[in-house]
PDB file of C-alpha atoms in Angstrom:
ATOM      1  CA  MET A  14     173.514  -0.060   9.312  1.00  0.00           C
ATOM      2  CA  SER A  15     175.079  -0.196   6.097  1.00  0.00           C
ATOM      3  CA  PRO A  16     177.912   1.817   4.902  1.00  0.00           C
ATOM      4  CA  SER A  17     175.622   3.969   2.630  1.00  0.00           C
ATOM      5  CA  ASP A  18     173.479   5.041   5.977  1.00  0.00           C
ATOM      6  CA  GLU A  19     176.799   6.109   7.861  1.00  0.00           C
ATOM      7  CA  PRO A  20     177.114  10.068   8.049  1.00  0.00           C
ATOM      8  CA  ARG A  21     179.692  11.493   5.672  1.00  0.00           C
ATOM      9  CA  PRO A  22     182.568  13.485   7.245  1.00  0.00           C
ATOM     10  CA  ARG A  23     181.187  16.952   6.848  1.00  0.00           C
ATOM     11  CA  GLU A  24     177.793  15.714   8.047  1.00  0.00           C
ATOM     12  CA  ALA A  25     179.654  14.348  11.222  1.00  0.00           C
ATOM     13  CA  LEU A  26     181.418  17.468  11.754  1.00  0.00           C
ATOM     14  CA  VAL A  27     178.099  19.456  11.378  1.00  0.00           C
ATOM     15  CA  HIS A  28     176.310  17.301  13.891  1.00  0.00           C
ATOM     16  CA  ALA A  29     179.534  17.640  16.266  1.00  0.00           C
ATOM     17  CA  SER A  30     179.392  21.591  16.032  1.00  0.00           C
ATOM     18  CA  LEU A  31     175.582  21.550  16.892  1.00  0.00           C
ATOM     19  CA  VAL A  32     176.310  19.362  19.791  1.00  0.00           C
ATOM     20  CA  ALA A  33     179.223  21.750  20.848  1.00  0.00           C
ATOM     21  CA  VAL A  34     176.763  24.701  20.662  1.00  0.00           C
ATOM     22  CA  GLN A  35     174.241  22.869  22.512  1.00  0.00           C
ATOM     23  CA  VAL A  36     176.750  21.974  25.425  1.00  0.00           C
ATOM     24  CA  ALA A  37     178.118  25.746  25.573  1.00  0.00           C
ATOM     25  CA  PHE A  38     174.460  27.184  25.655  1.00  0.00           C
ATOM     26  CA  ALA A  39     173.701  24.534  28.210  1.00  0.00           C
ATOM     27  CA  THR A  40     176.374  25.150  30.524  1.00  0.00           C
ATOM     28  CA  LEU A  41     176.435  29.225  30.255  1.00  0.00           C
ATOM     29  CA  SER A  42     174.242  29.816  33.547  1.00  0.00           C
ATOM     30  CA  VAL A  43     176.800  27.774  35.540  1.00  0.00           C
ATOM     31  CA  VAL A  44     179.982  28.839  33.947  1.00  0.00           C
ATOM     32  CA  GLY A  45     178.633  32.200  33.650  1.00  0.00           C
ATOM     33  CA  ARG A  46     178.090  32.534  37.464  1.00  0.00           C
ATOM     34  CA  VAL A  47     181.658  31.382  38.139  1.00  0.00           C
ATOM     35  CA  ILE A  48     183.073  33.919  35.693  1.00  0.00           C
ATOM     36  CA  LEU A  49     180.711  36.799  36.874  1.00  0.00           C
ATOM     37  CA  ARG A  50     182.535  36.531  40.269  1.00  0.00           C
ATOM     38  CA  GLU A  51     185.723  37.910  38.377  1.00  0.00           C
ATOM     39  CA  ILE A  52     184.231  39.962  35.495  1.00  0.00           C
ATOM     40  CA  PRO A  53     181.335  42.484  35.230  1.00  0.00           C
ATOM     41  CA  PRO A  54     178.466  41.597  32.913  1.00  0.00           C
ATOM     42  CA  MET A  55     179.172  43.810  30.174  1.00  0.00           C
ATOM     43  CA  ALA A  56     182.904  42.979  30.069  1.00  0.00           C
ATOM     44  CA  PHE A  57     182.171  39.192  29.896  1.00  0.00           C
ATOM     45  CA  ALA A  58     179.339  39.811  26.949  1.00  0.00           C
ATOM     46  CA  SER A  59     182.073  42.126  25.455  1.00  0.00           C
ATOM     47  CA  LEU A  60     184.630  39.428  25.512  1.00  0.00           C
ATOM     48  CA  ARG A  61     182.465  36.730  24.144  1.00  0.00           C
ATOM     49  CA  LEU A  62     181.392  39.169  21.241  1.00  0.00           C
ATOM     50  CA  VAL A  63     185.069  39.683  20.380  1.00  0.00           C
ATOM     51  CA  PHE A  64     186.029  36.009  20.532  1.00  0.00           C
ATOM     52  CA  ALA A  65     182.933  34.800  18.542  1.00  0.00           C
ATOM     53  CA  ALA A  66     183.808  37.624  15.949  1.00  0.00           C
ATOM     54  CA  LEU A  67     187.332  36.450  15.905  1.00  0.00           C
ATOM     55  CA  ALA A  68     185.882  32.578  15.393  1.00  0.00           C
ATOM     56  CA  PHE A  69     183.501  33.928  12.572  1.00  0.00           C
ATOM     57  CA  ALA A  70     186.515  35.881  10.657  1.00  0.00           C
ATOM     58  CA  ALA A  71     188.536  32.735  10.878  1.00  0.00           C
ATOM     59  CA  PHE A  72     185.791  30.774   9.242  1.00  0.00           C
ATOM     60  CA  SER A  73     184.261  33.714   6.975  1.00  0.00           C
ATOM     61  CA  PRO A  74     183.283  32.944   3.454  1.00  0.00           C
ATOM     62  CA  ALA A  75     186.166  34.712   2.484  1.00  0.00           C
ATOM     63  CA  SER A  76     188.205  32.123   3.601  1.00  0.00           C
ATOM     64  CA  PHE A  77     186.751  29.816   1.107  1.00  0.00           C
ATOM     65  CA  GLY A  78     187.445  32.362  -1.842  1.00  0.00           C
ATOM     66  CA  ARG A  79     184.062  33.924  -1.726  1.00  0.00           C
ATOM     67  CA  ALA A  80     183.812  37.739  -0.200  1.00  0.00           C
ATOM     68  CA  LEU A  81     180.863  39.099   1.233  1.00  0.00           C
ATOM     69  CA  PRO A  82     179.615  42.493   0.058  1.00  0.00           C
ATOM     70  CA  TRP A  83     180.095  45.256   2.652  1.00  0.00           C
ATOM     71  CA  ARG A  84     176.167  45.700   2.631  1.00  0.00           C
ATOM     72  CA  ASP A  85     175.969  42.045   4.103  1.00  0.00           C
ATOM     73  CA  LYS A  86     178.762  42.610   6.549  1.00  0.00           C
ATOM     74  CA  ALA A  87     177.112  45.809   7.928  1.00  0.00           C
ATOM     75  CA  GLY A  88     173.969  43.767   8.257  1.00  0.00           C
ATOM     76  CA  ILE A  89     175.896  41.197  10.222  1.00  0.00           C
ATOM     77  CA  ALA A  90     177.360  43.658  12.592  1.00  0.00           C
ATOM     78  CA  ALA A  91     174.162  45.308  13.351  1.00  0.00           C
ATOM     79  CA  CYS A  92     172.586  41.658  14.103  1.00  0.00           C
ATOM     80  CA  ALA A  93     175.647  41.049  16.126  1.00  0.00           C
ATOM     81  CA  ALA A  94     175.341  44.147  18.046  1.00  0.00           C
ATOM     82  CA  LEU A  95     171.855  43.878  18.876  1.00  0.00           C
ATOM     83  CA  GLY A  96     171.079  40.108  18.649  1.00  0.00           C
ATOM     84  CA  ILE A  97     174.348  38.965  20.187  1.00  0.00           C
ATOM     85  CA  TYR A  98     175.817  41.492  22.626  1.00  0.00           C
ATOM     86  CA  GLY A  99     172.350  42.914  23.558  1.00  0.00           C
ATOM     87  CA  ASN A 100     171.169  39.493  24.412  1.00  0.00           C
ATOM     88  CA  GLN A 101     174.313  38.386  26.225  1.00  0.00           C
ATOM     89  CA  ALA A 102     174.705  41.806  28.020  1.00  0.00           C
ATOM     90  CA  LEU A 103     171.044  41.478  29.325  1.00  0.00           C
ATOM     91  CA  PHE A 104     171.376  37.711  29.950  1.00  0.00           C
ATOM     92  CA  LEU A 105     174.551  38.135  31.953  1.00  0.00           C
ATOM     93  CA  SER A 106     173.227  41.309  33.922  1.00  0.00           C
ATOM     94  CA  GLY A 107     170.324  39.036  35.128  1.00  0.00           C
ATOM     95  CA  LEU A 108     172.362  35.965  35.637  1.00  0.00           C
ATOM     96  CA  ALA A 109     174.520  38.322  38.126  1.00  0.00           C
ATOM     97  CA  ARG A 110     171.435  39.146  40.123  1.00  0.00           C
ATOM     98  CA  THR A 111     169.898  35.544  40.326  1.00  0.00           C
ATOM     99  CA  THR A 112     170.990  31.781  40.612  1.00  0.00           C
ATOM    100  CA  ALA A 113     172.154  29.547  37.587  1.00  0.00           C
ATOM    101  CA  THR A 114     168.952  27.599  38.066  1.00  0.00           C
ATOM    102  CA  ASN A 115     166.464  30.504  38.053  1.00  0.00           C
ATOM    103  CA  ALA A 116     168.182  31.730  34.906  1.00  0.00           C
ATOM    104  CA  THR A 117     167.938  28.279  33.143  1.00  0.00           C
ATOM    105  CA  VAL A 118     164.159  28.115  33.882  1.00  0.00           C
ATOM    106  CA  LEU A 119     163.674  31.559  32.525  1.00  0.00           C
ATOM    107  CA  VAL A 120     165.744  30.762  29.400  1.00  0.00           C
ATOM    108  CA  ALA A 121     163.641  27.657  28.984  1.00  0.00           C
ATOM    109  CA  THR A 122     160.495  29.805  28.829  1.00  0.00           C
ATOM    110  CA  ILE A 123     161.672  31.743  25.829  1.00  0.00           C
ATOM    111  CA  PRO A 124     159.924  29.727  23.156  1.00  0.00           C
ATOM    112  CA  ILE A 125     156.843  29.896  25.259  1.00  0.00           C
ATOM    113  CA  PHE A 126     156.687  33.948  25.280  1.00  0.00           C
ATOM    114  CA  ALA A 127     157.928  34.200  21.730  1.00  0.00           C
ATOM    115  CA  ALA A 128     154.897  32.012  20.771  1.00  0.00           C
ATOM    116  CA  LEU A 129     152.681  34.145  22.643  1.00  0.00           C
ATOM    117  CA  ALA A 130     154.040  37.191  21.361  1.00  0.00           C
ATOM    118  CA  ALA A 131     153.525  35.981  17.879  1.00  0.00           C
ATOM    119  CA  ILE A 132     149.887  35.211  18.674  1.00  0.00           C
ATOM    120  CA  ALA A 133     149.334  38.410  20.209  1.00  0.00           C
ATOM    121  CA  LEU A 134     151.066  40.242  17.413  1.00  0.00           C
ATOM    122  CA  GLY A 135     148.795  38.403  14.920  1.00  0.00           C
ATOM    123  CA  ARG A 136     151.850  36.813  13.240  1.00  0.00           C
ATOM    124  CA  ASP A 137     150.698  33.462  14.127  1.00  0.00           C
ATOM    125  CA  ARG A 138     147.197  31.713  14.963  1.00  0.00           C
ATOM    126  CA  PRO A 139     146.352  30.100  17.854  1.00  0.00           C
ATOM    127  CA  ARG A 140     146.402  26.468  16.711  1.00  0.00           C
ATOM    128  CA  PRO A 141     145.553  23.716  19.073  1.00  0.00           C
ATOM    129  CA  ARG A 142     148.870  22.099  18.781  1.00  0.00           C
ATOM    130  CA  VAL A 143     150.656  25.547  19.745  1.00  0.00           C
ATOM    131  CA  LEU A 144     148.188  26.082  22.857  1.00  0.00           C
ATOM    132  CA  VAL A 145     148.783  22.452  24.160  1.00  0.00           C
ATOM    133  CA  GLY A 146     152.728  23.242  23.618  1.00  0.00           C
ATOM    134  CA  ILE A 147     152.314  26.538  25.582  1.00  0.00           C
ATOM    135  CA  ALA A 148     150.130  24.745  28.353  1.00  0.00           C
ATOM    136  CA  LEU A 149     152.967  22.127  28.440  1.00  0.00           C
TER     137      LEU A 149
END
C-alpha cells in the first residue's frame, strides 16, 4: 500500500464513526434487555432521543458557521419524532416482551419486508436479483 492509498484522517474518522454506529446498533438488543430491567421502554426511548438530540446539536452545522433554516429544523424534528422516537419506542416495547435473540432476528428481516412492501406498492419491480435476495 502506497502512502497515497492510505485513508486521510477525515475518511478514517468517518469509517470509525460508521463502525461505532454499527456496533451500537448490533448490541442494542442485548444492552436494551439489561437496561429494560430498570427503565420502562418509553422512558428509555425518550432518553435515547434526548441524548441523540444533544449529540447532534453539539455537531450541528451551526457549529461550523452554517445555520439551518427553521423550516429544515422543523422537518428534522418531525423525522426524529416519527422515525427515531417512534421506531425506538416500538422496538423497545417489543424487546421488553421477547428475547434479545428474537428481536435481532426480527430486525434482520426489516430489509426483506421493506423490499416486499416496495414491490406490493409498485415502488419497485420484482427483479430476479431482488427475489433471490428475499428468498435467501
